[in-house]
Amino acid sequence: MIEVKDITKCYIVKKKKEGKFSLFKKKEEIEALKQINFTLKGGETTCILGANGAGKSTLIKIMTGILTPDSGNILINGQNPFENRTQFLKNLGIFFGQGTQLWWELPVIDSFNIIKKMYDVDDKTFERNLDILDQYFQIKRFLHRTVRSLSSGQRMLCDLASTFLHDPSVIFLDEPTIGLDVSIKNKMYEFIRYLNASTETSIILTTHDMSDIRALSDRVIIIDKGSILFDGKVEQVSNIFKDIRMVTVELLDEDTEQLNTLIESHQFGTHISKSGVITIEVNTSSHDLNGLLSELHSIMPNLSDVKIELPDIEYVLTKVYGGGLNE
Ligand SMILES: Nc1ncnc2c1ncn2[C@@H]1O[C@H](COP(=O)(O)OP(=O)(O)O)[C@@H](O)[C@H]1O
Ligand SMILES: [Mg+2]
């Protein structure tokens, strides 16, 4: 069980005052977390969802004892992250999508062996876990290459794998899918589903990517500007956007008028970005997506690139703030 009670965290940043010769530095406080409270049962996958800067990484760092909170308490399986650190860390797997815990100049297997020693993993468990990880991530082919020589996707897979070698009972994954292509993301989802189904492992992952929450979690906690905005079942959140697709096309001047007519006649919502790119919000329960695509092709014969995506976190936040969860 994981208990997070009244956690607050402020960062103090020193800013130079304006003026070239000023000797004074202005202090600025950034309230990264404001009174965060939740309890997680063991064996669940929980997704902490939030935009960039919401406070997700800060929360993970506090829960794993990397950062101290200004106030509040954490208990993970009855242990406090700041007491008896070695023992505490033995039960944890921690992964940061934007960093690496592997040794850059060493072959991957050497890093794995160091981790094996650090965590006292016996040979049998080590071999078994390597086999399972290889089944999902095909990492054995990289083991004798240096971390430096791997592509970023390959490195992330090895890094992820290293998080699980010691059979941790609680795993923290901070933006584990950031920058991964779809096929590698899917492998990761499969592996997490396997862990969830066949072990008592608790997984806490952060993301701003809607496809992650659709694929993975039992429970979703949305944080925004350091506060919990929603805490509940994944279906409640995914219902907000399950029928919505964002269709993005590059806009050429000559197409503008016809496109506007099309959008108005169907009453689509749109967003136009500065660089001549237009995003059309399509509710597929009331509009035919394929019909729209063929209409687009007929009015824009030079159309080369159409993207169809799930809505982003900003869309979901707007709906949540607008009371969309109660509909
Ligand atoms: N080391 C730091 N020093 C100062 N401000 C920070 C530091 N780390 C994060 N912040 C600020 O705290 C807020 C939350 O950041 P973070 O926890 O990294 O958010 P997220 O992981 O959701 O993107 C942001 O406003 C960020 O700029
Ligand atoms: Mg982060």
mmCIF file of C-alpha atoms in Angstrom, residues 79-243:
data_model
loop_
_atom_site.group_PDB
_atom_site.id
_atom_site.type_symbol
_atom_site.label_atom_id
_atom_site.label_comp_id
_atom_site.label_asym_id
_atom_site.label_seq_id
_atom_site.Cartn_x
_atom_site.Cartn_y
_atom_site.Cartn_z
ATOM 1 C CA GLN A 79 8.356 2.377 4.891
ATOM 2 C CA ASN A 80 9.318 6.014 4.889
ATOM 3 C CA PRO A 81 11.491 6.956 1.857
ATOM 4 C CA PHE A 82 13.887 8.949 4.040
ATOM 5 C CA GLU A 83 14.627 6.324 6.677
ATOM 6 C CA ASN A 84 16.638 3.203 6.045
ATOM 7 C CA ARG A 85 17.286 4.193 2.428
ATOM 8 C CA THR A 86 19.110 1.034 1.331
ATOM 9 C CA GLN A 87 16.321 -1.229 2.486
ATOM 10 C CA PHE A 88 13.697 1.112 1.040
ATOM 11 C CA LEU A 89 15.317 1.201 -2.401
ATOM 12 C CA LYS A 90 15.634 -2.580 -2.619
ATOM 13 C CA ASN A 91 11.904 -2.901 -3.173
ATOM 14 C CA LEU A 92 11.696 -0.122 -5.721
ATOM 15 C CA GLY A 93 12.237 0.151 -9.458
ATOM 16 C CA ILE A 94 12.686 3.715 -10.671
ATOM 17 C CA PHE A 95 12.816 4.843 -14.275
ATOM 18 C CA PHE A 96 13.074 8.356 -15.668
ATOM 19 C CA GLY A 97 12.248 8.549 -19.382
ATOM 20 C CA GLN A 98 14.557 11.503 -19.780
ATOM 21 C CA GLY A 99 17.649 10.150 -18.107
ATOM 22 C CA THR A 100 19.640 6.956 -17.900
ATOM 23 C CA GLN A 101 20.824 4.884 -14.969
ATOM 24 C CA LEU A 102 23.120 2.841 -17.186
ATOM 25 C CA TRP A 103 26.831 3.508 -17.501
ATOM 26 C CA TRP A 104 27.391 5.255 -20.811
ATOM 27 C CA GLU A 105 30.787 3.788 -21.677
ATOM 28 C CA LEU A 106 30.095 0.222 -20.522
ATOM 29 C CA PRO A 107 28.430 -2.646 -22.334
ATOM 30 C CA VAL A 108 24.807 -2.947 -21.203
ATOM 31 C CA ILE A 109 25.458 -6.313 -19.543
ATOM 32 C CA ASP A 110 28.089 -4.713 -17.264
ATOM 33 C CA SER A 111 25.532 -2.177 -16.044
ATOM 34 C CA PHE A 112 23.060 -5.001 -15.468
ATOM 35 C CA ASN A 113 25.677 -6.919 -13.479
ATOM 36 C CA ILE A 114 26.414 -3.871 -11.326
ATOM 37 C CA ILE A 115 22.680 -3.551 -10.613
ATOM 38 C CA LYS A 116 22.543 -7.293 -9.858
ATOM 39 C CA LYS A 117 25.296 -6.855 -7.260
ATOM 40 C CA MET A 118 23.848 -3.672 -5.793
ATOM 41 C CA TYR A 119 20.473 -5.302 -5.248
ATOM 42 C CA ASP A 120 21.770 -8.759 -4.294
ATOM 43 C CA VAL A 121 19.913 -10.501 -7.100
ATOM 44 C CA ASP A 122 20.677 -14.218 -7.225
ATOM 45 C CA ASP A 123 21.788 -15.821 -10.512
ATOM 46 C CA LYS A 124 18.550 -17.684 -11.048
ATOM 47 C CA THR A 125 16.304 -14.641 -10.603
ATOM 48 C CA PHE A 126 18.656 -12.582 -12.778
ATOM 49 C CA GLU A 127 18.610 -15.096 -15.650
ATOM 50 C CA ARG A 128 14.846 -15.570 -15.380
ATOM 51 C CA ASN A 129 14.202 -11.823 -15.462
ATOM 52 C CA LEU A 130 16.588 -11.341 -18.385
ATOM 53 C CA ASP A 131 14.679 -14.023 -20.295
ATOM 54 C CA ILE A 132 11.308 -12.405 -19.569
ATOM 55 C CA LEU A 133 12.637 -8.974 -20.474
ATOM 56 C CA ASP A 134 14.106 -10.388 -23.665
ATOM 57 C CA GLN A 135 10.769 -11.927 -24.567
ATOM 58 C CA TYR A 136 9.114 -8.517 -24.427
ATOM 59 C CA PHE A 137 11.933 -6.179 -25.456
ATOM 60 C CA GLN A 138 14.415 -8.383 -27.380
ATOM 61 C CA ILE A 139 17.258 -6.829 -25.415
ATOM 62 C CA LYS A 140 19.693 -9.734 -25.478
ATOM 63 C CA ARG A 141 21.020 -8.610 -28.844
ATOM 64 C CA PHE A 142 22.191 -5.312 -27.294
ATOM 65 C CA LEU A 143 23.755 -6.672 -24.121
ATOM 66 C CA HIS A 144 27.351 -6.584 -25.335
ATOM 67 C CA ARG A 145 27.162 -3.154 -26.908
ATOM 68 C CA THR A 146 28.079 0.004 -25.035
ATOM 69 C CA VAL A 147 25.166 2.168 -23.957
ATOM 70 C CA ARG A 148 26.680 5.030 -25.959
ATOM 71 C CA SER A 149 26.391 3.077 -29.213
ATOM 72 C CA LEU A 150 22.656 2.356 -28.915
ATOM 73 C CA SER A 151 19.874 4.375 -30.514
ATOM 74 C CA SER A 152 17.761 6.301 -28.035
ATOM 75 C CA GLY A 153 14.887 3.797 -28.385
ATOM 76 C CA GLN A 154 17.211 0.828 -27.790
ATOM 77 C CA ARG A 155 18.805 2.601 -24.838
ATOM 78 C CA MET A 156 15.404 3.292 -23.318
ATOM 79 C CA LEU A 157 14.456 -0.376 -23.599
ATOM 80 C CA CYS A 158 17.660 -1.446 -21.835
ATOM 81 C CA ASP A 159 17.122 1.249 -19.254
ATOM 82 C CA LEU A 160 13.552 0.140 -18.661
ATOM 83 C CA ALA A 161 14.682 -3.470 -18.422
ATOM 84 C CA SER A 162 17.256 -2.537 -15.781
ATOM 85 C CA THR A 163 14.425 -1.200 -13.611
ATOM 86 C CA PHE A 164 12.870 -4.677 -13.291
ATOM 87 C CA LEU A 165 15.914 -6.912 -12.790
ATOM 88 C CA HIS A 166 15.623 -7.112 -8.997
ATOM 89 C CA ASP A 167 11.893 -7.985 -8.792
ATOM 90 C CA PRO A 168 10.836 -4.690 -7.213
ATOM 91 C CA SER A 169 7.401 -4.647 -5.588
ATOM 92 C CA VAL A 170 6.761 -1.007 -6.521
ATOM 93 C CA ILE A 171 7.800 0.502 -9.830
ATOM 94 C CA PHE A 172 7.886 4.199 -10.676
ATOM 95 C CA LEU A 173 8.029 5.101 -14.344
ATOM 96 C CA ASP A 174 8.335 8.804 -15.084
ATOM 97 C CA GLU A 175 7.189 9.464 -18.668
ATOM 98 C CA PRO A 176 8.327 6.025 -19.823
ATOM 99 C CA THR A 177 6.932 6.416 -23.340
ATOM 100 C CA ILE A 178 8.303 9.854 -24.105
ATOM 101 C CA GLY A 179 9.819 9.863 -27.577
ATOM 102 C CA LEU A 180 9.198 6.144 -28.192
ATOM 103 C CA ASP A 181 7.727 5.025 -31.467
ATOM 104 C CA VAL A 182 4.430 3.174 -31.506
ATOM 105 C CA SER A 183 5.835 -0.342 -31.834
ATOM 106 C CA ILE A 184 8.165 0.065 -28.841
ATOM 107 C CA LYS A 185 5.385 1.727 -26.842
ATOM 108 C CA ASN A 186 3.175 -1.286 -27.508
ATOM 109 C CA LYS A 187 5.870 -3.657 -26.268
ATOM 110 C CA MET A 188 6.062 -1.655 -23.091
ATOM 111 C CA TYR A 189 2.302 -1.748 -22.604
ATOM 112 C CA GLU A 190 2.331 -5.528 -23.061
ATOM 113 C CA PHE A 191 5.090 -5.926 -20.518
ATOM 114 C CA ILE A 192 3.334 -3.740 -17.946
ATOM 115 C CA ARG A 193 0.101 -5.679 -18.479
ATOM 116 C CA TYR A 194 2.008 -8.897 -17.913
ATOM 117 C CA LEU A 195 3.491 -7.552 -14.644
ATOM 118 C CA ASN A 196 0.104 -6.357 -13.517
ATOM 119 C CA ALA A 197 -1.609 -9.659 -14.293
ATOM 120 C CA SER A 198 0.989 -12.115 -13.067
ATOM 121 C CA THR A 199 2.666 -10.392 -10.126
ATOM 122 C CA GLU A 200 1.635 -8.234 -7.188
ATOM 123 C CA THR A 201 3.739 -5.371 -8.499
ATOM 124 C CA SER A 202 2.369 -1.843 -8.090
ATOM 125 C CA ILE A 203 3.129 0.432 -10.987
ATOM 126 C CA ILE A 204 2.951 4.195 -10.843
ATOM 127 C CA LEU A 205 3.590 5.892 -14.113
ATOM 128 C CA THR A 206 3.402 9.482 -15.220
ATOM 129 C CA THR A 207 2.449 10.677 -18.656
ATOM 130 C CA HIS A 208 0.910 13.440 -20.709
ATOM 131 C CA ASP A 209 0.031 11.001 -23.490
ATOM 132 C CA MET A 210 -3.587 9.842 -23.755
ATOM 133 C CA SER A 211 -2.653 6.609 -25.499
ATOM 134 C CA ASP A 212 -0.789 5.567 -22.336
ATOM 135 C CA ILE A 213 -3.822 5.862 -20.105
ATOM 136 C CA ARG A 214 -6.024 4.094 -22.611
ATOM 137 C CA ALA A 215 -3.570 1.240 -22.835
ATOM 138 C CA LEU A 216 -2.643 0.842 -19.233
ATOM 139 C CA SER A 217 -4.045 2.041 -16.042
ATOM 140 C CA ASP A 218 -6.642 0.952 -13.543
ATOM 141 C CA ARG A 219 -6.672 4.336 -11.952
ATOM 142 C CA VAL A 220 -5.922 7.861 -13.116
ATOM 143 C CA ILE A 221 -4.871 10.815 -11.008
ATOM 144 C CA ILE A 222 -4.825 14.058 -12.959
ATOM 145 C CA ILE A 223 -2.594 16.757 -11.580
ATOM 146 C CA ASP A 224 -2.604 20.304 -12.800
ATOM 147 C CA LYS A 225 -0.459 23.148 -11.489
ATOM 148 C CA GLY A 226 0.518 21.120 -8.453
ATOM 149 C CA SER A 227 -2.974 20.063 -7.354
ATOM 150 C CA ILE A 228 -5.044 16.953 -7.871
ATOM 151 C CA LEU A 229 -7.823 17.736 -10.303
ATOM 152 C CA PHE A 230 -9.281 14.249 -10.594
ATOM 153 C CA ASP A 231 -8.743 10.874 -8.974
ATOM 154 C CA GLY A 232 -10.764 7.967 -10.267
ATOM 155 C CA LYS A 233 -11.265 5.283 -12.860
ATOM 156 C CA VAL A 234 -9.592 5.399 -16.233
ATOM 157 C CA GLU A 235 -12.926 4.944 -18.049
ATOM 158 C CA GLN A 236 -14.240 8.199 -16.621
ATOM 159 C CA VAL A 237 -11.376 10.073 -18.237
ATOM 160 C CA SER A 238 -11.186 8.080 -21.448
ATOM 161 C CA ASN A 239 -14.943 8.569 -22.022
ATOM 162 C CA ILE A 240 -14.219 12.269 -22.461
ATOM 163 C CA PHE A 241 -12.100 11.661 -25.517
ATOM 164 C CA LYS A 242 -12.773 8.155 -26.761
ATOM 165 C CA ASP A 243 -14.771 9.303 -29.817
#
